Amino acid sequence: MEFLPSYALIVAFSLAAVVVTLAPGPDMTLFVSRTLSQGRRAGIMSFLGAITGVLVHTLFAALGLSALLAASATAFSVLKIVGALYLLWLAVDAILNGSALDVSENHANPQRLGRVFLTGVGINLLNPKIVLFFVTFLPQFVSADDPDAAAKMTFLGVYFIAIAVPICFAIIFAADRIAHTVKRSPGVMRIMDWLFASVFAGFAVRLLFEPNRN
């Protein structure tokens, strides 16, 4: 089981994964709004579609990054630096532009569950920001000289999904309360923005100023 990351790394990744999952975005808007308009089954189907898109990105990112590592450890290290700068940009963007969660009433015609699922797949699979995020996010938790880097990135990608599933299911089952809270207290989303920004700014600074660790 050498591909398993260290305990400290898993704790750090878990924190990041929870914050990423809770950070409002297009996929969360989709399954929350679909839950509000068509019920929990539709919300669950849209989430399963979205997480399928994430799984595809995770596997492709792990395979592509593994190829990059095999070709050049230096290029992989450069990618980690670029990734740290991208995380820092995400932190700044969260503060400047705020939450992307939209809980406005959606009166569109109900869709079949199969179409709801495919919409969820598309919203993540075709989103270039998701591609960029996973390509820069996963390498932050492995070292260029780690012989098990590819396996670790794959493990972390699947682990990310394992963390996201129970959180998102809880959000779906509490969608009506979440929508009410957001509409009544917009400041809640600003707190989430600052939490997201703080965690990723912290990761970015650590990655830029500390040496690589396995």
PDB file of C-alpha atoms in Angstrom:
ATOM      1  CA  MET A   1       0.000   0.000   0.000  1.00  0.00           C
ATOM      2  CA  GLU A   2       2.916   2.357  -0.704  1.00  0.00           C
ATOM      3  CA  PHE A   3       0.708   4.511  -2.894  1.00  0.00           C
ATOM      4  CA  LEU A   4      -1.267   5.671   0.136  1.00  0.00           C
ATOM      5  CA  PRO A   5      -0.311   9.231   1.116  1.00  0.00           C
ATOM      6  CA  SER A   6       0.957  10.033   4.582  1.00  0.00           C
ATOM      7  CA  TYR A   7      -1.500  10.797   7.389  1.00  0.00           C
ATOM      8  CA  ALA A   8      -0.540  14.486   7.406  1.00  0.00           C
ATOM      9  CA  LEU A   9      -1.090  14.750   3.664  1.00  0.00           C
ATOM     10  CA  ILE A  10      -4.492  13.050   3.874  1.00  0.00           C
ATOM     11  CA  VAL A  11      -5.559  15.478   6.602  1.00  0.00           C
ATOM     12  CA  ALA A  12      -4.452  18.464   4.518  1.00  0.00           C
ATOM     13  CA  PHE A  13      -6.131  17.088   1.390  1.00  0.00           C
ATOM     14  CA  SER A  14      -9.330  16.328   3.319  1.00  0.00           C
ATOM     15  CA  LEU A  15      -9.529  19.929   4.511  1.00  0.00           C
ATOM     16  CA  ALA A  16      -9.018  21.208   0.984  1.00  0.00           C
ATOM     17  CA  ALA A  17     -11.542  18.749  -0.453  1.00  0.00           C
ATOM     18  CA  VAL A  18     -14.234  19.756   2.045  1.00  0.00           C
ATOM     19  CA  VAL A  19     -13.744  23.439   1.263  1.00  0.00           C
ATOM     20  CA  VAL A  20     -13.774  22.793  -2.499  1.00  0.00           C
ATOM     21  CA  THR A  21     -16.975  20.759  -2.172  1.00  0.00           C
ATOM     22  CA  LEU A  22     -18.693  23.459  -0.139  1.00  0.00           C
ATOM     23  CA  ALA A  23     -17.505  26.266  -2.432  1.00  0.00           C
ATOM     24  CA  PRO A  24     -20.574  27.333  -4.468  1.00  0.00           C
ATOM     25  CA  GLY A  25     -20.247  26.874  -8.199  1.00  0.00           C
ATOM     26  CA  PRO A  26     -22.214  25.944 -11.331  1.00  0.00           C
ATOM     27  CA  ASP A  27     -22.557  22.285 -10.341  1.00  0.00           C
ATOM     28  CA  MET A  28     -23.928  23.117  -6.888  1.00  0.00           C
ATOM     29  CA  THR A  29     -26.301  25.650  -8.443  1.00  0.00           C
ATOM     30  CA  LEU A  30     -27.500  22.922 -10.801  1.00  0.00           C
ATOM     31  CA  PHE A  31     -28.346  20.255  -8.266  1.00  0.00           C
ATOM     32  CA  VAL A  32     -29.747  22.677  -5.687  1.00  0.00           C
ATOM     33  CA  SER A  33     -31.992  24.399  -8.241  1.00  0.00           C
ATOM     34  CA  ARG A  34     -33.034  21.055  -9.745  1.00  0.00           C
ATOM     35  CA  THR A  35     -33.919  19.789  -6.269  1.00  0.00           C
ATOM     36  CA  LEU A  36     -36.028  22.876  -5.615  1.00  0.00           C
ATOM     37  CA  SER A  37     -37.852  22.623  -8.953  1.00  0.00           C
ATOM     38  CA  GLN A  38     -38.218  18.840  -9.433  1.00  0.00           C
ATOM     39  CA  GLY A  39     -37.522  17.212  -6.098  1.00  0.00           C
ATOM     40  CA  ARG A  40     -34.714  15.251  -4.509  1.00  0.00           C
ATOM     41  CA  ARG A  41     -34.558  12.480  -7.116  1.00  0.00           C
ATOM     42  CA  ALA A  42     -33.770  15.037  -9.810  1.00  0.00           C
ATOM     43  CA  GLY A  43     -31.264  16.745  -7.514  1.00  0.00           C
ATOM     44  CA  ILE A  44     -29.515  13.440  -6.848  1.00  0.00           C
ATOM     45  CA  MET A  45     -29.413  12.579 -10.562  1.00  0.00           C
ATOM     46  CA  SER A  46     -27.899  15.952 -11.454  1.00  0.00           C
ATOM     47  CA  PHE A  47     -25.294  15.518  -8.712  1.00  0.00           C
ATOM     48  CA  LEU A  48     -24.434  11.985  -9.891  1.00  0.00           C
ATOM     49  CA  GLY A  49     -23.939  13.417 -13.364  1.00  0.00           C
ATOM     50  CA  ALA A  50     -21.701  16.176 -12.038  1.00  0.00           C
ATOM     51  CA  ILE A  51     -19.599  13.769  -9.996  1.00  0.00           C
ATOM     52  CA  THR A  52     -19.240  11.496 -13.043  1.00  0.00           C
ATOM     53  CA  GLY A  53     -17.693  14.436 -14.871  1.00  0.00           C
ATOM     54  CA  VAL A  54     -15.336  14.972 -11.937  1.00  0.00           C
ATOM     55  CA  LEU A  55     -14.312  11.305 -11.992  1.00  0.00           C
ATOM     56  CA  VAL A  56     -13.463  11.505 -15.697  1.00  0.00           C
ATOM     57  CA  HIS A  57     -11.369  14.645 -15.100  1.00  0.00           C
ATOM     58  CA  THR A  58      -9.619  13.000 -12.153  1.00  0.00           C
ATOM     59  CA  LEU A  59      -8.581   9.930 -14.134  1.00  0.00           C
ATOM     60  CA  PHE A  60      -7.436  11.930 -17.146  1.00  0.00           C
ATOM     61  CA  ALA A  61      -5.559  14.369 -14.920  1.00  0.00           C
ATOM     62  CA  ALA A  62      -3.778  11.545 -13.091  1.00  0.00           C
ATOM     63  CA  LEU A  63      -2.828   9.814 -16.356  1.00  0.00           C
ATOM     64  CA  GLY A  64      -1.695  13.023 -18.044  1.00  0.00           C
ATOM     65  CA  LEU A  65       0.288  14.216 -15.057  1.00  0.00           C
ATOM     66  CA  SER A  66       1.885  10.798 -14.742  1.00  0.00           C
ATOM     67  CA  ALA A  67       3.049  11.070 -18.344  1.00  0.00           C
ATOM     68  CA  LEU A  68       4.419  14.551 -17.642  1.00  0.00           C
ATOM     69  CA  LEU A  69       6.259  13.303 -14.563  1.00  0.00           C
ATOM     70  CA  ALA A  70       7.752  10.425 -16.540  1.00  0.00           C
ATOM     71  CA  ALA A  71       8.909  12.855 -19.224  1.00  0.00           C
ATOM     72  CA  SER A  72      10.303  15.563 -16.966  1.00  0.00           C
ATOM     73  CA  ALA A  73      10.371  15.937 -13.197  1.00  0.00           C
ATOM     74  CA  THR A  74      11.337  19.583 -13.712  1.00  0.00           C
ATOM     75  CA  ALA A  75       8.242  20.253 -15.820  1.00  0.00           C
ATOM     76  CA  PHE A  76       6.125  18.611 -13.127  1.00  0.00           C
ATOM     77  CA  SER A  77       7.674  20.876 -10.482  1.00  0.00           C
ATOM     78  CA  VAL A  78       7.002  23.921 -12.663  1.00  0.00           C
ATOM     79  CA  LEU A  79       3.371  22.810 -12.972  1.00  0.00           C
ATOM     80  CA  LYS A  80       3.134  22.687  -9.186  1.00  0.00           C
ATOM     81  CA  ILE A  81       4.325  26.297  -8.978  1.00  0.00           C
ATOM     82  CA  VAL A  82       1.814  27.338 -11.645  1.00  0.00           C
ATOM     83  CA  GLY A  83      -0.849  25.438  -9.726  1.00  0.00           C
ATOM     84  CA  ALA A  84       0.005  27.266  -6.515  1.00  0.00           C
ATOM     85  CA  LEU A  85      -0.376  30.593  -8.339  1.00  0.00           C
ATOM     86  CA  TYR A  86      -3.715  29.416  -9.732  1.00  0.00           C
ATOM     87  CA  LEU A  87      -4.940  28.513  -6.234  1.00  0.00           C
ATOM     88  CA  LEU A  88      -3.903  31.995  -5.118  1.00  0.00           C
ATOM     89  CA  TRP A  89      -5.877  33.493  -8.013  1.00  0.00           C
ATOM     90  CA  LEU A  90      -8.937  31.428  -7.003  1.00  0.00           C
ATOM     91  CA  ALA A  91      -8.642  32.840  -3.495  1.00  0.00           C
ATOM     92  CA  VAL A  92      -8.501  36.432  -4.767  1.00  0.00           C
ATOM     93  CA  ASP A  93     -11.364  35.800  -7.204  1.00  0.00           C
ATOM     94  CA  ALA A  94     -13.558  34.425  -4.417  1.00  0.00           C
ATOM     95  CA  ILE A  95     -13.137  37.656  -2.459  1.00  0.00           C
ATOM     96  CA  LEU A  96     -13.526  40.023  -5.405  1.00  0.00           C
ATOM     97  CA  ASN A  97     -16.392  38.325  -7.237  1.00  0.00           C
ATOM     98  CA  GLY A  98     -18.121  36.398  -4.498  1.00  0.00           C
ATOM     99  CA  SER A  99     -20.222  33.268  -4.617  1.00  0.00           C
ATOM    100  CA  ALA A 100     -21.457  31.671  -7.819  1.00  0.00           C
ATOM    101  CA  LEU A 101     -24.424  30.019  -6.109  1.00  0.00           C
ATOM    102  CA  ASP A 102     -27.772  30.994  -7.621  1.00  0.00           C
ATOM    103  CA  VAL A 103     -30.869  29.818  -5.733  1.00  0.00           C
ATOM    104  CA  SER A 104     -33.407  31.874  -7.664  1.00  0.00           C
ATOM    105  CA  GLU A 105     -36.671  30.180  -8.529  1.00  0.00           C
ATOM    106  CA  ASN A 106     -36.496  28.069 -11.690  1.00  0.00           C
ATOM    107  CA  HIS A 107     -39.824  27.596 -13.446  1.00  0.00           C
ATOM    108  CA  ALA A 108     -38.432  25.733 -16.449  1.00  0.00           C
ATOM    109  CA  ASN A 109     -40.279  22.621 -17.631  1.00  0.00           C
ATOM    110  CA  PRO A 110     -39.369  19.454 -15.691  1.00  0.00           C
ATOM    111  CA  GLN A 111     -36.798  17.247 -17.410  1.00  0.00           C
ATOM    112  CA  ARG A 112     -36.526  13.475 -17.548  1.00  0.00           C
ATOM    113  CA  LEU A 113     -34.068  12.052 -15.061  1.00  0.00           C
ATOM    114  CA  GLY A 114     -31.786  10.787 -17.820  1.00  0.00           C
ATOM    115  CA  ARG A 115     -31.513  14.267 -19.274  1.00  0.00           C
ATOM    116  CA  VAL A 116     -30.947  15.706 -15.797  1.00  0.00           C
ATOM    117  CA  PHE A 117     -28.049  13.278 -15.333  1.00  0.00           C
ATOM    118  CA  LEU A 118     -26.494  14.187 -18.688  1.00  0.00           C
ATOM    119  CA  THR A 119     -26.801  17.890 -17.891  1.00  0.00           C
ATOM    120  CA  GLY A 120     -24.867  17.232 -14.694  1.00  0.00           C
ATOM    121  CA  VAL A 121     -22.166  15.368 -16.621  1.00  0.00           C
ATOM    122  CA  GLY A 122     -21.883  18.182 -19.142  1.00  0.00           C
ATOM    123  CA  ILE A 123     -21.664  21.012 -16.646  1.00  0.00           C
ATOM    124  CA  ASN A 124     -18.412  19.583 -15.242  1.00  0.00           C
ATOM    125  CA  LEU A 125     -17.062  17.564 -18.162  1.00  0.00           C
ATOM    126  CA  LEU A 126     -17.184  20.519 -20.570  1.00  0.00           C
ATOM    127  CA  ASN A 127     -16.046  23.158 -18.084  1.00  0.00           C
ATOM    128  CA  PRO A 128     -12.403  24.166 -18.817  1.00  0.00           C
ATOM    129  CA  LYS A 129     -12.104  25.616 -15.312  1.00  0.00           C
ATOM    130  CA  ILE A 130     -12.684  22.140 -13.861  1.00  0.00           C
ATOM    131  CA  VAL A 131      -9.971  20.721 -16.109  1.00  0.00           C
ATOM    132  CA  LEU A 132      -7.531  23.423 -15.041  1.00  0.00           C
ATOM    133  CA  PHE A 133      -8.412  22.973 -11.385  1.00  0.00           C
ATOM    134  CA  PHE A 134      -7.738  19.241 -11.249  1.00  0.00           C
ATOM    135  CA  VAL A 135      -4.601  19.459 -13.365  1.00  0.00           C
ATOM    136  CA  THR A 136      -3.169  22.027 -10.926  1.00  0.00           C
ATOM    137  CA  PHE A 137      -4.792  20.815  -7.682  1.00  0.00           C
ATOM    138  CA  LEU A 138      -3.782  17.148  -7.550  1.00  0.00           C
ATOM    139  CA  PRO A 139      -0.010  17.682  -8.087  1.00  0.00           C
ATOM    140  CA  GLN A 140       0.146  19.881  -4.987  1.00  0.00           C
ATOM    141  CA  PHE A 141      -0.059  16.763  -2.835  1.00  0.00           C
ATOM    142  CA  VAL A 142       2.717  14.683  -4.387  1.00  0.00           C
ATOM    143  CA  SER A 143       6.425  15.190  -5.029  1.00  0.00           C
ATOM    144  CA  ALA A 144       8.079  15.030  -8.419  1.00  0.00           C
ATOM    145  CA  ASP A 145      10.555  12.415  -7.150  1.00  0.00           C
ATOM    146  CA  ASP A 146       7.858  10.156  -5.675  1.00  0.00           C
ATOM    147  CA  PRO A 147       7.801   6.828  -7.586  1.00  0.00           C
ATOM    148  CA  ASP A 148       4.163   6.333  -6.535  1.00  0.00           C
ATOM    149  CA  ALA A 149       3.017   9.806  -7.634  1.00  0.00           C
ATOM    150  CA  ALA A 150       0.585   8.523 -10.278  1.00  0.00           C
ATOM    151  CA  ALA A 151      -1.080   6.072  -7.895  1.00  0.00           C
ATOM    152  CA  LYS A 152      -1.277   8.733  -5.188  1.00  0.00           C
ATOM    153  CA  MET A 153      -2.971  11.233  -7.518  1.00  0.00           C
ATOM    154  CA  THR A 154      -5.486   8.607  -8.606  1.00  0.00           C
ATOM    155  CA  PHE A 155      -6.162   7.670  -4.987  1.00  0.00           C
ATOM    156  CA  LEU A 156      -6.616  11.323  -4.008  1.00  0.00           C
ATOM    157  CA  GLY A 157      -8.972  11.925  -6.924  1.00  0.00           C
ATOM    158  CA  VAL A 158     -11.202   9.027  -5.896  1.00  0.00           C
ATOM    159  CA  TYR A 159     -10.897  10.074  -2.252  1.00  0.00           C
ATOM    160  CA  PHE A 160     -12.059  13.562  -3.235  1.00  0.00           C
ATOM    161  CA  ILE A 161     -15.235  12.050  -4.679  1.00  0.00           C
ATOM    162  CA  ALA A 162     -15.740   9.953  -1.528  1.00  0.00           C
ATOM    163  CA  ILE A 163     -15.639  13.157   0.516  1.00  0.00           C
ATOM    164  CA  ALA A 164     -17.925  15.058  -1.853  1.00  0.00           C
ATOM    165  CA  VAL A 165     -20.717  12.468  -2.018  1.00  0.00           C
ATOM    166  CA  PRO A 166     -22.031  12.630   1.595  1.00  0.00           C
ATOM    167  CA  ILE A 167     -21.617  16.418   1.731  1.00  0.00           C
ATOM    168  CA  CYS A 168     -23.538  16.977  -1.493  1.00  0.00           C
ATOM    169  CA  PHE A 169     -26.256  14.515  -0.524  1.00  0.00           C
ATOM    170  CA  ALA A 170     -26.722  16.473   2.709  1.00  0.00           C
ATOM    171  CA  ILE A 171     -26.943  19.695   0.682  1.00  0.00           C
ATOM    172  CA  ILE A 172     -29.583  18.149  -1.601  1.00  0.00           C
ATOM    173  CA  PHE A 173     -31.704  16.978   1.323  1.00  0.00           C
ATOM    174  CA  ALA A 174     -31.458  20.431   2.908  1.00  0.00           C
ATOM    175  CA  ALA A 175     -31.790  22.395  -0.349  1.00  0.00           C
ATOM    176  CA  ASP A 176     -34.952  24.241   0.657  1.00  0.00           C
ATOM    177  CA  ARG A 177     -33.401  25.385   3.946  1.00  0.00           C
ATOM    178  CA  ILE A 178     -30.177  26.393   2.218  1.00  0.00           C
ATOM    179  CA  ALA A 179     -32.080  28.452  -0.356  1.00  0.00           C
ATOM    180  CA  HIS A 180     -34.076  30.159   2.392  1.00  0.00           C
ATOM    181  CA  THR A 181     -30.916  30.923   4.400  1.00  0.00           C
ATOM    182  CA  VAL A 182     -29.062  32.320   1.391  1.00  0.00           C
ATOM    183  CA  LYS A 183     -31.968  34.569   0.427  1.00  0.00           C
ATOM    184  CA  ARG A 184     -32.496  35.742   4.002  1.00  0.00           C
ATOM    185  CA  SER A 185     -28.827  36.109   4.972  1.00  0.00           C
ATOM    186  CA  PRO A 186     -26.575  36.801   1.960  1.00  0.00           C
ATOM    187  CA  GLY A 187     -23.678  37.251   4.382  1.00  0.00           C
ATOM    188  CA  VAL A 188     -23.514  33.460   4.785  1.00  0.00           C
ATOM    189  CA  MET A 189     -22.144  33.174   1.246  1.00  0.00           C
ATOM    190  CA  ARG A 190     -19.525  35.838   1.967  1.00  0.00           C
ATOM    191  CA  ILE A 191     -18.354  33.761   4.931  1.00  0.00           C
ATOM    192  CA  MET A 192     -17.993  30.789   2.585  1.00  0.00           C
ATOM    193  CA  ASP A 193     -16.079  32.968   0.118  1.00  0.00           C
ATOM    194  CA  TRP A 194     -13.629  34.041   2.819  1.00  0.00           C
ATOM    195  CA  LEU A 195     -13.244  30.462   4.086  1.00  0.00           C
ATOM    196  CA  PHE A 196     -12.530  29.235   0.562  1.00  0.00           C
ATOM    197  CA  ALA A 197     -10.072  32.079  -0.039  1.00  0.00           C
ATOM    198  CA  SER A 198      -8.259  31.583   3.279  1.00  0.00           C
ATOM    199  CA  VAL A 199      -7.684  27.859   2.803  1.00  0.00           C
ATOM    200  CA  PHE A 200      -6.446  28.136  -0.765  1.00  0.00           C
ATOM    201  CA  ALA A 201      -4.315  31.184  -0.123  1.00  0.00           C
ATOM    202  CA  GLY A 202      -2.725  29.244   2.722  1.00  0.00           C
ATOM    203  CA  PHE A 203      -2.035  26.264   0.465  1.00  0.00           C
ATOM    204  CA  ALA A 204      -0.614  28.517  -2.244  1.00  0.00           C
ATOM    205  CA  VAL A 205       1.771  30.307   0.135  1.00  0.00           C
ATOM    206  CA  ARG A 206       2.947  27.015   1.678  1.00  0.00           C
ATOM    207  CA  LEU A 207       3.574  25.496  -1.736  1.00  0.00           C
ATOM    208  CA  LEU A 208       5.480  28.512  -2.983  1.00  0.00           C
ATOM    209  CA  PHE A 209       7.777  28.853   0.031  1.00  0.00           C
ATOM    210  CA  GLU A 210       8.254  25.306   1.343  1.00  0.00           C
ATOM    211  CA  PRO A 211      10.256  22.483  -0.243  1.00  0.00           C
ATOM    212  CA  ASN A 212       8.532  19.479  -1.781  1.00  0.00           C
ATOM    213  CA  ARG A 213       7.390  16.774   0.601  1.00  0.00           C
ATOM    214  CA  ASN A 214       6.127  13.258  -0.059  1.00  0.00           C
TER     215      ASN A 214
END
